[in-house]
Structure formats: C-alpha cells, structure tokens
XYZ file of C-alpha atoms in Angstrom:
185
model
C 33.763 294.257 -52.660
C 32.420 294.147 -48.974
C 33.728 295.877 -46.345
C 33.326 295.672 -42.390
C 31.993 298.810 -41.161
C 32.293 300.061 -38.031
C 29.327 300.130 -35.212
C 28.145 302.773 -33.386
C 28.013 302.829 -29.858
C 25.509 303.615 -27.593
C 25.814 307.753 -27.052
C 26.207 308.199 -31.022
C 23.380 310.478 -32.080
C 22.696 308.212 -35.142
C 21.195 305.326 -33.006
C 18.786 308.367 -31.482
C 17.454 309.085 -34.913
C 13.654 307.877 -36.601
C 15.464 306.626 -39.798
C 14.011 307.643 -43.099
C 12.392 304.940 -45.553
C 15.065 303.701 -47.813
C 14.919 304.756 -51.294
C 13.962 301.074 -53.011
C 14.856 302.888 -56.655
C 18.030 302.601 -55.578
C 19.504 298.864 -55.977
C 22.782 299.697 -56.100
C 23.600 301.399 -52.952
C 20.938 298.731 -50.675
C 22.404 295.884 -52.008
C 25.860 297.349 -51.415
C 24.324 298.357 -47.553
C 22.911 294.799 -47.410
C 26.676 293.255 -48.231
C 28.748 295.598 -45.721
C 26.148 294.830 -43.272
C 25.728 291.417 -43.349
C 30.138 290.964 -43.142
C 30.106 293.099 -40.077
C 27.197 291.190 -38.581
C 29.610 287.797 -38.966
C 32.722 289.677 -38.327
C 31.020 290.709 -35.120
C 29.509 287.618 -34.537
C 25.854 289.106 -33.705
C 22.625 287.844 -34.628
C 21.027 291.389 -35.781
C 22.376 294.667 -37.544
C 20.370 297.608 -38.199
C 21.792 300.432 -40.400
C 21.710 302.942 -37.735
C 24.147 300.865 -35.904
C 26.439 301.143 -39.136
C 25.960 304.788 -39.701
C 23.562 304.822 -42.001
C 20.217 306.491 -40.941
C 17.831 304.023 -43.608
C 15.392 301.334 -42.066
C 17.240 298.603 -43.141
C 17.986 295.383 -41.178
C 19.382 291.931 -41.410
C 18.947 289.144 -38.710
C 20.887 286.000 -38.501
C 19.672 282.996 -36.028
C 21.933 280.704 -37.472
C 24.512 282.072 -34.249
C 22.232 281.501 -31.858
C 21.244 277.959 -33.160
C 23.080 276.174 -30.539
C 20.964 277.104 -28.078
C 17.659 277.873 -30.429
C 18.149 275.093 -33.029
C 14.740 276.194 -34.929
C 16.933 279.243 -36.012
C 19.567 277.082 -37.820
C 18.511 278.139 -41.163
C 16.664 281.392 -40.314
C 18.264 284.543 -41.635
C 16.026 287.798 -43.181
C 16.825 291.003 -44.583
C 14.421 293.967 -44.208
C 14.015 296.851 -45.737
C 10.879 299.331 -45.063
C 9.962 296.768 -42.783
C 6.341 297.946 -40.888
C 4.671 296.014 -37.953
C 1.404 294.814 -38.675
C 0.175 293.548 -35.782
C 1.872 291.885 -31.942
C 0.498 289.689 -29.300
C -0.970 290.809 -26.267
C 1.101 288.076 -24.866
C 4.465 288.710 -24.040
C 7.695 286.700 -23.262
C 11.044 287.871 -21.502
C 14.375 287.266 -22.829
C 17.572 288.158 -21.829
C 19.236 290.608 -24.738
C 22.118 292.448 -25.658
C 23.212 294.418 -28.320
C 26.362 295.209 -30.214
C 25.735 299.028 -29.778
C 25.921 298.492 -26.507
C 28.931 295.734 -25.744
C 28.680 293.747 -22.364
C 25.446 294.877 -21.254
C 22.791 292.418 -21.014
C 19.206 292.092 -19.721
C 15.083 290.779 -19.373
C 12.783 292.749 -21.733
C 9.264 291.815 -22.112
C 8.309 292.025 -25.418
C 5.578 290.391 -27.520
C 5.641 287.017 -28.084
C 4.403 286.865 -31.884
C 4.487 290.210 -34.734
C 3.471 290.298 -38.188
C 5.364 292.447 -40.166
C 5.625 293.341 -44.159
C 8.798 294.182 -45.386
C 10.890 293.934 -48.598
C 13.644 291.112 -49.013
C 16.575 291.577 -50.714
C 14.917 291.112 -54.521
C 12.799 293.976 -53.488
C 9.878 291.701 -53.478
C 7.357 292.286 -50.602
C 6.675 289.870 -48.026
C 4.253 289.616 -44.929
C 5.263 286.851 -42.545
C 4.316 286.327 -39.137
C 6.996 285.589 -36.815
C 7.506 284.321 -32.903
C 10.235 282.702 -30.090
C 13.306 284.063 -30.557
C 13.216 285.304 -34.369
C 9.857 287.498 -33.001
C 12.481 288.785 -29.820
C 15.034 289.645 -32.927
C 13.263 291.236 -35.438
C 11.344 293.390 -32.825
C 14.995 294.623 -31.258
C 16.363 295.573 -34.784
C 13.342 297.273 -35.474
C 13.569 299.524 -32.716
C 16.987 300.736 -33.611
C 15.031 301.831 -37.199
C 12.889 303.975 -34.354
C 15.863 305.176 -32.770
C 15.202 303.835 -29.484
C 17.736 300.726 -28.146
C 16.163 297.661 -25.672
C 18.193 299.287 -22.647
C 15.764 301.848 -22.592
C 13.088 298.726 -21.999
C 14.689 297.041 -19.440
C 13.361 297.334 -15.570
C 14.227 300.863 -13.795
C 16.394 299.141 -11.351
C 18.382 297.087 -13.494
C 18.970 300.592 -15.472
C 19.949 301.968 -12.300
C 22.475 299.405 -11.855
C 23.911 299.972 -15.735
C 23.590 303.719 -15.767
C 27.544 303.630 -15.157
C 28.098 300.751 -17.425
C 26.174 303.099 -20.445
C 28.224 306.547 -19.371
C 31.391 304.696 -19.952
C 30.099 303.289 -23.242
C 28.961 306.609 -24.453
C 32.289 308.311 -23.363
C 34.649 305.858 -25.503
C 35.603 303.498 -22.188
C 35.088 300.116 -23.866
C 36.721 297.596 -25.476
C 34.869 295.246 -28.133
C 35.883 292.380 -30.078
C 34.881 294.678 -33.380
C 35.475 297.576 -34.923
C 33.510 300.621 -33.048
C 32.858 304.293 -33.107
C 31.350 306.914 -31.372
C-alpha cells in the first residue's frame, strides 16, 4: 500500500546530510521507497523527489517531466528512477533556468548549471543504466542529485538574489509556511 510522506523543509538537518549508497540487496524496502515517493511526488505535484526530502538519508531519486510537459513537451513521456546514481561526466557549457524546489515552497530562481551530464544509475529492476541526458531533464536530474549531496540549488543561486531570500529561507526553516502538501521540519 503507498503512502504520501511528508517533505522536509529547508532547515531539516536531513536535507544537510551526504546520503549513504542504498543497500540494492534490499528490494523490498527500495521498491516500497520508490512507491511512497513517487505518490508524494504527484500528490505534491513536483517534477523531482529525492529521499532526503522524504526523510530517508539513501541516494535515491525519481524525476517526472510529464508535469512540466506543457511548457517542455519533449518531457511528456520522460520519467526515471535512480538509485546509486553517479555523474559521469557534464558540459563545460552551461544553461540557466529558473528552479524551485518542494523543500523549499515559493522560492524560485536562475542557476547555471550544465547543459548536458552523463550519469549511471540503477532503474527500478535494479538493472544498470548509463544515459546521457540534457534541456530540462539534464536541469532535473542534476537538482535531485544534489539533494543526494546534501546541498539544495538555493545555495547556487546569485549572492544578491540570496540576499533578497535570506528572510524568505529563515521563515521556512522556522515552520512559517504554508504548502499545498504535507511538510515537516
């Protein structure tokens, strides 16, 4: 049976963490993980989930373009799960996207980032994979994967702009937010 967990917010020592490798002997409780994490991704209506955001300090992470296919339509049928995922190899070019995050409702801003990655990961059947990836599925894998690092894309963004959200993040990190999903400290 799934079940919608809830997300931590930005403040929560969890999302500060290096996650550990997750245990791939262990079917049971990732596919479980993969389940509860992919019904509070819709319930939340994101486009990315890692399992620090849930709680759970395991690099594991699901990504979901068909959300943002409106505007990206090349993402209609893109969704991946990753576990163990390791970057390979990014661009020296780089691209700037707006993001956001649902650790950290309401806040949104530019990050540079590289513009392609390679990574190798295992999908769901445990099976390992290498694909390459860029546009906006590059921009989402790349955020999720830095949550795995313990690190979140505010932390990327321009020093003025953080300047001008420093209040924005104290009131997150202190409980004064409301979000259209289940959150927690």
């Amino acid at each position: 049976m799934s079940n919608i967990l809830p997300i931590y917010l930005y403040g929560a020592e969890v999302l500060k963490e290096q996650a550990r490798e997750a245990d791939l002997t262990d079917r049971e409780h990732l596919s479980t993980l993969v389940e509860e994490m992919k019904e509070t991704l819709k319930a939340a209506d994101g486009c990315g989930l890692a399992a620090p955001q849930v709680g759970v300090s395991e690099r594991v992470l699901i990504v979901d373009g068909t959300v943002v296919a409106d505007v990206y339509d090349y993402l209609k049928d893109f969704k991946r799960t990753m576990i163990n995922p390791v970057l390979l190899e990014e661009s020296s070019e780089q691209c700037t996207y707006s993001e956001g995050c649902l650790s950290v409702p309401g806040i949104y801003a530019e990050v540079r980032r590289p513009a392609k990655i390679k990574v190798e990961y295992y999908n769901e059947d445990l099976e390992k994979v290498t694909e390459e990836f860029d546009k906006f599925a590059c921009r989402m894998i790349q955020h999720e994967m830095e949550h795995l690092d313990g690190h979140l894309f505010v932390e990327k963004v321009a020093p003025i702009r953080r300047k001008m959200i420093t209040k924005k993040l104290q009131n997150i990190a202190k409980g004064r937010i409301t979000a259209r999903y289940r959150t927690r400290q």
